[in-house]
């Protein structure tokens, strides 16, 4: 007997199957992602989203690494005041311009409420995973919250907080007088952000629509996410807060921010006391 080889290939349009099955059978060329490490056909939608955002992910990881190094070497850095001030203003500009305005990654109390709702109701986490930068930031904030408290996020990684501090520094340079509130007044004002946080958490379990409206106490969406491209009432509110911040550094952060209040309450259990007060 003898064999005769017939070189024949079934036309691809007659072959059915998933992209991965077609690739294995040789009917389709594979498409590699993330430096050639993964087959696109084996990845779901949110994983592809992470691959598409790989440059931004590297950027945010770089920013978080810089902040972490600053925290570790703070005792050395503060001995050189001019160098430290330059580093701080540079990181604040990166937080505001790149993390906030370009990447649109402004952590809000609505994000925290969303995560808590998913956790309590055992909902699908895939909806959250479509925002890779926010997921990375939240994980970092939670980790540093347990280690050092809320100062890491509020002091370094909040775009709106960075905007307030930068504007206040400019105001000081041009000679704008600074308001000095006595301790009694500050204590009464501090309570506002804790009350706001409790109210927003309560509304979240009652009505998501009401909590969404109430969360506008945070001007983050107006000033950072939408870059001031919004109707005039929201613009006026954000402008008033920023104007007050010219005379009282980080006024909104210290007295009104519900996210800061929530992080402050959660961060009281931090295990390390490295941040100097």
GROMACS .gro file of C-alpha atoms in nm:
model
  277
    1UNK     CA    1   0.000   0.000   0.000
    2UNK     CA    2   0.104   0.357  -0.045
    3UNK     CA    3  -0.022   0.688   0.096
    4UNK     CA    4  -0.094   1.001  -0.100
    5UNK     CA    5  -0.098   1.325   0.104
    6UNK     CA    6  -0.371   1.566   0.005
    7UNK     CA    7  -0.282   1.920   0.101
    8UNK     CA    8  -0.620   2.067   0.170
    9UNK     CA    9  -0.733   2.325   0.425
   10UNK     CA   10  -1.098   2.379   0.507
   11UNK     CA   11  -1.192   2.744   0.440
   12UNK     CA   12  -1.202   2.940   0.767
   13UNK     CA   13  -1.555   3.066   0.712
   14UNK     CA   14  -1.678   2.707   0.734
   15UNK     CA   15  -1.516   2.654   1.077
   16UNK     CA   16  -1.703   2.736   1.397
   17UNK     CA   17  -1.559   2.789   1.743
   18UNK     CA   18  -1.422   3.045   1.987
   19UNK     CA   19  -1.118   3.254   1.900
   20UNK     CA   20  -0.905   3.043   2.133
   21UNK     CA   21  -1.021   2.716   1.969
   22UNK     CA   22  -0.958   2.859   1.620
   23UNK     CA   23  -0.608   2.966   1.725
   24UNK     CA   24  -0.529   2.621   1.864
   25UNK     CA   25  -0.651   2.456   1.541
   26UNK     CA   26  -0.441   2.694   1.333
   27UNK     CA   27  -0.735   2.869   1.165
   28UNK     CA   28  -0.659   3.208   1.321
   29UNK     CA   29  -0.339   3.390   1.408
   30UNK     CA   30  -0.315   3.463   1.783
   31UNK     CA   31  -0.301   3.819   1.910
   32UNK     CA   32  -0.064   3.866   2.201
   33UNK     CA   33  -0.104   4.138   2.464
   34UNK     CA   34   0.099   4.282   2.752
   35UNK     CA   35   0.446   4.240   2.607
   36UNK     CA   36   0.346   3.912   2.440
   37UNK     CA   37   0.264   3.734   2.765
   38UNK     CA   38  -0.111   3.675   2.718
   39UNK     CA   39  -0.344   3.558   2.441
   40UNK     CA   40  -0.619   3.812   2.383
   41UNK     CA   41  -0.862   3.527   2.313
   42UNK     CA   42  -0.813   3.393   2.669
   43UNK     CA   43  -0.886   3.724   2.838
   44UNK     CA   44  -1.222   3.865   2.937
   45UNK     CA   45  -1.334   4.226   2.891
   46UNK     CA   46  -1.201   4.372   3.219
   47UNK     CA   47  -0.863   4.202   3.174
   48UNK     CA   48  -0.833   4.352   2.826
   49UNK     CA   49  -0.916   4.688   2.984
   50UNK     CA   50  -0.620   4.649   3.220
   51UNK     CA   51  -0.395   4.571   2.925
   52UNK     CA   52  -0.519   4.878   2.739
   53UNK     CA   53  -0.439   5.091   3.044
   54UNK     CA   54  -0.095   4.937   3.101
   55UNK     CA   55   0.092   5.265   3.053
   56UNK     CA   56  -0.136   5.447   3.295
   57UNK     CA   57  -0.103   5.157   3.540
   58UNK     CA   58   0.276   5.184   3.525
   59UNK     CA   59   0.241   5.559   3.581
   60UNK     CA   60   0.020   5.527   3.891
   61UNK     CA   61   0.244   5.252   4.032
   62UNK     CA   62   0.539   5.487   3.981
   63UNK     CA   63   0.359   5.768   4.166
   64UNK     CA   64   0.266   5.536   4.454
   65UNK     CA   65   0.625   5.413   4.472
   66UNK     CA   66   0.752   5.772   4.498
   67UNK     CA   67   0.507   5.851   4.779
   68UNK     CA   68   0.604   5.533   4.963
   69UNK     CA   69   0.974   5.617   4.939
   70UNK     CA   70   0.904   5.968   5.070
   71UNK     CA   71   0.729   5.817   5.372
   72UNK     CA   72   1.013   5.577   5.440
   73UNK     CA   73   1.282   5.845   5.413
   74UNK     CA   74   1.088   6.139   5.556
   75UNK     CA   75   1.326   6.186   5.849
   76UNK     CA   76   1.615   6.238   5.609
   77UNK     CA   77   1.425   6.449   5.356
   78UNK     CA   78   1.293   6.704   5.605
   79UNK     CA   79   1.649   6.790   5.707
   80UNK     CA   80   1.684   6.953   5.365
   81UNK     CA   81   1.388   7.188   5.362
   82UNK     CA   82   1.426   7.334   5.014
   83UNK     CA   83   1.471   6.990   4.861
   84UNK     CA   84   1.173   6.853   5.051
   85UNK     CA   85   0.951   7.145   4.947
   86UNK     CA   86   1.051   7.096   4.584
   87UNK     CA   87   0.975   6.722   4.605
   88UNK     CA   88   0.640   6.786   4.772
   89UNK     CA   89   0.522   7.047   4.524
   90UNK     CA   90   0.633   6.820   4.237
   91UNK     CA   91   0.438   6.522   4.371
   92UNK     CA   92   0.132   6.742   4.436
   93UNK     CA   93   0.146   6.868   4.076
   94UNK     CA   94   0.169   6.507   3.952
   95UNK     CA   95  -0.128   6.413   4.169
   96UNK     CA   96  -0.337   6.704   4.045
   97UNK     CA   97  -0.246   6.714   3.676
   98UNK     CA   98  -0.174   6.352   3.590
   99UNK     CA   99  -0.369   6.146   3.844
  100UNK     CA  100  -0.663   6.388   3.864
  101UNK     CA  101  -0.713   6.583   3.543
  102UNK     CA  102  -0.552   6.348   3.290
  103UNK     CA  103  -0.633   6.006   3.437
  104UNK     CA  104  -0.954   6.114   3.612
  105UNK     CA  105  -0.871   5.911   3.921
  106UNK     CA  106  -1.020   6.104   4.212
  107UNK     CA  107  -1.117   5.882   4.503
  108UNK     CA  108  -1.458   5.983   4.638
  109UNK     CA  109  -1.683   5.867   4.918
  110UNK     CA  110  -1.911   5.734   4.643
  111UNK     CA  111  -1.636   5.487   4.549
  112UNK     CA  112  -1.619   5.369   4.908
  113UNK     CA  113  -1.999   5.337   4.923
  114UNK     CA  114  -1.995   5.142   4.596
  115UNK     CA  115  -1.736   4.895   4.730
  116UNK     CA  116  -1.927   4.854   5.056
  117UNK     CA  117  -2.253   4.792   4.868
  118UNK     CA  118  -2.091   4.525   4.652
  119UNK     CA  119  -1.938   4.364   4.962
  120UNK     CA  120  -2.261   4.364   5.165
  121UNK     CA  121  -2.490   4.253   4.882
  122UNK     CA  122  -2.237   4.001   4.739
  123UNK     CA  123  -2.262   4.159   4.394
  124UNK     CA  124  -2.036   4.102   4.094
  125UNK     CA  125  -1.694   4.266   4.140
  126UNK     CA  126  -1.626   4.276   3.765
  127UNK     CA  127  -1.797   4.615   3.732
  128UNK     CA  128  -1.535   4.760   3.965
  129UNK     CA  129  -1.245   4.599   3.781
  130UNK     CA  130  -1.314   4.805   3.468
  131UNK     CA  131  -1.139   5.097   3.644
  132UNK     CA  132  -0.785   4.963   3.699
  133UNK     CA  133  -0.634   5.288   3.827
  134UNK     CA  134  -0.908   5.331   4.087
  135UNK     CA  135  -0.871   4.969   4.200
  136UNK     CA  136  -0.497   5.010   4.246
  137UNK     CA  137  -0.543   5.339   4.432
  138UNK     CA  138  -0.809   5.194   4.664
  139UNK     CA  139  -0.589   4.894   4.749
  140UNK     CA  140  -0.296   5.126   4.824
  141UNK     CA  141  -0.511   5.359   5.036
  142UNK     CA  142  -0.649   5.065   5.237
  143UNK     CA  143  -0.300   4.926   5.295
  144UNK     CA  144  -0.153   5.261   5.401
  145UNK     CA  145  -0.465   5.336   5.608
  146UNK     CA  146  -0.390   5.031   5.821
  147UNK     CA  147  -0.020   5.112   5.842
  148UNK     CA  148  -0.001   5.491   5.872
  149UNK     CA  149  -0.355   5.630   5.879
  150UNK     CA  150  -0.534   5.865   5.640
  151UNK     CA  151  -0.245   6.111   5.607
  152UNK     CA  152  -0.096   5.923   5.312
  153UNK     CA  153  -0.397   5.969   5.085
  154UNK     CA  154  -0.522   6.304   5.211
  155UNK     CA  155  -0.176   6.456   5.221
  156UNK     CA  156  -0.032   6.321   4.897
  157UNK     CA  157  -0.279   6.147   4.666
  158UNK     CA  158  -0.600   6.353   4.669
  159UNK     CA  159  -0.609   6.570   4.353
  160UNK     CA  160  -0.853   6.822   4.502
  161UNK     CA  161  -0.646   6.845   4.819
  162UNK     CA  162  -0.338   6.903   4.602
  163UNK     CA  163  -0.523   7.179   4.412
  164UNK     CA  164  -0.611   7.353   4.738
  165UNK     CA  165  -0.257   7.334   4.873
  166UNK     CA  166  -0.098   7.458   4.550
  167UNK     CA  167  -0.336   7.755   4.532
  168UNK     CA  168  -0.273   7.835   4.899
  169UNK     CA  169   0.103   7.830   4.843
  170UNK     CA  170   0.060   8.074   4.553
  171UNK     CA  171  -0.160   8.292   4.774
  172UNK     CA  172   0.106   8.299   5.046
  173UNK     CA  173   0.372   8.399   4.794
  174UNK     CA  174   0.169   8.704   4.686
  175UNK     CA  175   0.105   8.799   5.048
  176UNK     CA  176  -0.253   8.681   5.106
  177UNK     CA  177  -0.330   8.697   5.480
  178UNK     CA  178  -0.401   8.362   5.646
  179UNK     CA  179  -0.690   8.303   5.886
  180UNK     CA  180  -0.598   8.156   6.223
  181UNK     CA  181  -0.893   7.978   6.382
  182UNK     CA  182  -0.880   7.910   6.754
  183UNK     CA  183  -0.899   7.552   6.874
  184UNK     CA  184  -1.261   7.573   6.994
  185UNK     CA  185  -1.386   7.690   6.655
  186UNK     CA  186  -1.179   7.423   6.478
  187UNK     CA  187  -1.323   7.147   6.697
  188UNK     CA  188  -1.677   7.251   6.606
  189UNK     CA  189  -1.594   7.272   6.237
  190UNK     CA  190  -1.420   6.933   6.243
  191UNK     CA  191  -1.746   6.765   6.342
  192UNK     CA  192  -1.907   6.862   6.008
  193UNK     CA  193  -1.707   6.612   5.800
  194UNK     CA  194  -1.784   6.326   6.041
  195UNK     CA  195  -2.155   6.408   6.037
  196UNK     CA  196  -2.147   6.431   5.656
  197UNK     CA  197  -1.978   6.090   5.631
  198UNK     CA  198  -2.235   5.926   5.861
  199UNK     CA  199  -2.526   6.085   5.672
  200UNK     CA  200  -2.392   5.974   5.334
  201UNK     CA  201  -2.337   5.617   5.455
  202UNK     CA  202  -2.690   5.610   5.594
  203UNK     CA  203  -2.840   5.745   5.272
  204UNK     CA  204  -2.648   5.485   5.069
  205UNK     CA  205  -2.846   5.203   5.232
  206UNK     CA  206  -3.172   5.393   5.189
  207UNK     CA  207  -3.147   5.542   4.839
  208UNK     CA  208  -2.855   5.544   4.599
  209UNK     CA  209  -3.008   5.841   4.420
  210UNK     CA  210  -3.023   6.051   4.738
  211UNK     CA  211  -2.668   5.956   4.834
  212UNK     CA  212  -2.552   6.056   4.486
  213UNK     CA  213  -2.709   6.401   4.526
  214UNK     CA  214  -2.577   6.441   4.881
  215UNK     CA  215  -2.226   6.346   4.773
  216UNK     CA  216  -2.207   6.674   4.582
  217UNK     CA  217  -2.077   6.816   4.908
  218UNK     CA  218  -1.754   6.689   4.757
  219UNK     CA  219  -1.654   6.920   4.469
  220UNK     CA  220  -1.436   6.644   4.324
  221UNK     CA  221  -1.655   6.573   4.024
  222UNK     CA  222  -1.671   6.941   3.931
  223UNK     CA  223  -1.310   7.041   3.987
  224UNK     CA  224  -1.126   6.720   3.899
  225UNK     CA  225  -1.327   6.463   3.703
  226UNK     CA  226  -1.508   6.714   3.477
  227UNK     CA  227  -1.229   6.976   3.496
  228UNK     CA  228  -1.476   7.260   3.576
  229UNK     CA  229  -1.687   7.180   3.269
  230UNK     CA  230  -2.021   7.195   3.450
  231UNK     CA  231  -2.321   7.418   3.517
  232UNK     CA  232  -2.272   7.736   3.718
  233UNK     CA  233  -2.412   7.626   4.061
  234UNK     CA  234  -2.151   7.349   4.085
  235UNK     CA  235  -1.880   7.582   3.957
  236UNK     CA  236  -1.976   7.848   4.211
  237UNK     CA  237  -1.965   7.599   4.498
  238UNK     CA  238  -1.620   7.470   4.397
  239UNK     CA  239  -1.493   7.825   4.343
  240UNK     CA  240  -1.612   7.937   4.688
  241UNK     CA  241  -1.432   7.645   4.855
  242UNK     CA  242  -1.112   7.715   4.662
  243UNK     CA  243  -1.139   8.086   4.743
  244UNK     CA  244  -1.171   8.014   5.117
  245UNK     CA  245  -0.872   7.782   5.081
  246UNK     CA  246  -0.661   8.080   4.976
  247UNK     CA  247  -0.699   8.219   5.329
  248UNK     CA  248  -0.717   7.889   5.518
  249UNK     CA  249  -0.504   7.604   5.383
  250UNK     CA  250  -0.704   7.294   5.282
  251UNK     CA  251  -1.021   7.434   5.438
  252UNK     CA  252  -1.246   7.178   5.270
  253UNK     CA  253  -1.019   6.887   5.362
  254UNK     CA  254  -1.000   6.985   5.727
  255UNK     CA  255  -1.362   7.069   5.795
  256UNK     CA  256  -1.603   6.949   5.525
  257UNK     CA  257  -1.468   6.642   5.345
  258UNK     CA  258  -1.679   6.332   5.428
  259UNK     CA  259  -1.420   6.104   5.268
  260UNK     CA  260  -1.152   6.250   5.495
  261UNK     CA  261  -1.381   6.204   5.793
  262UNK     CA  262  -1.447   5.840   5.705
  263UNK     CA  263  -1.077   5.769   5.647
  264UNK     CA  264  -0.990   5.947   5.970
  265UNK     CA  265  -1.226   5.726   6.170
  266UNK     CA  266  -1.100   5.412   5.995
  267UNK     CA  267  -0.737   5.513   6.024
  268UNK     CA  268  -0.738   5.543   6.403
  269UNK     CA  269  -0.652   5.173   6.415
  270UNK     CA  270  -0.328   5.210   6.219
  271UNK     CA  271  -0.045   4.992   6.349
  272UNK     CA  272   0.250   5.227   6.285
  273UNK     CA  273   0.315   5.578   6.406
  274UNK     CA  274   0.578   5.686   6.153
  275UNK     CA  275   0.411   6.005   6.031
  276UNK     CA  276   0.528   6.297   6.241
  277UNK     CA  277   0.261   6.538   6.359
   0.00000   0.00000   0.00000
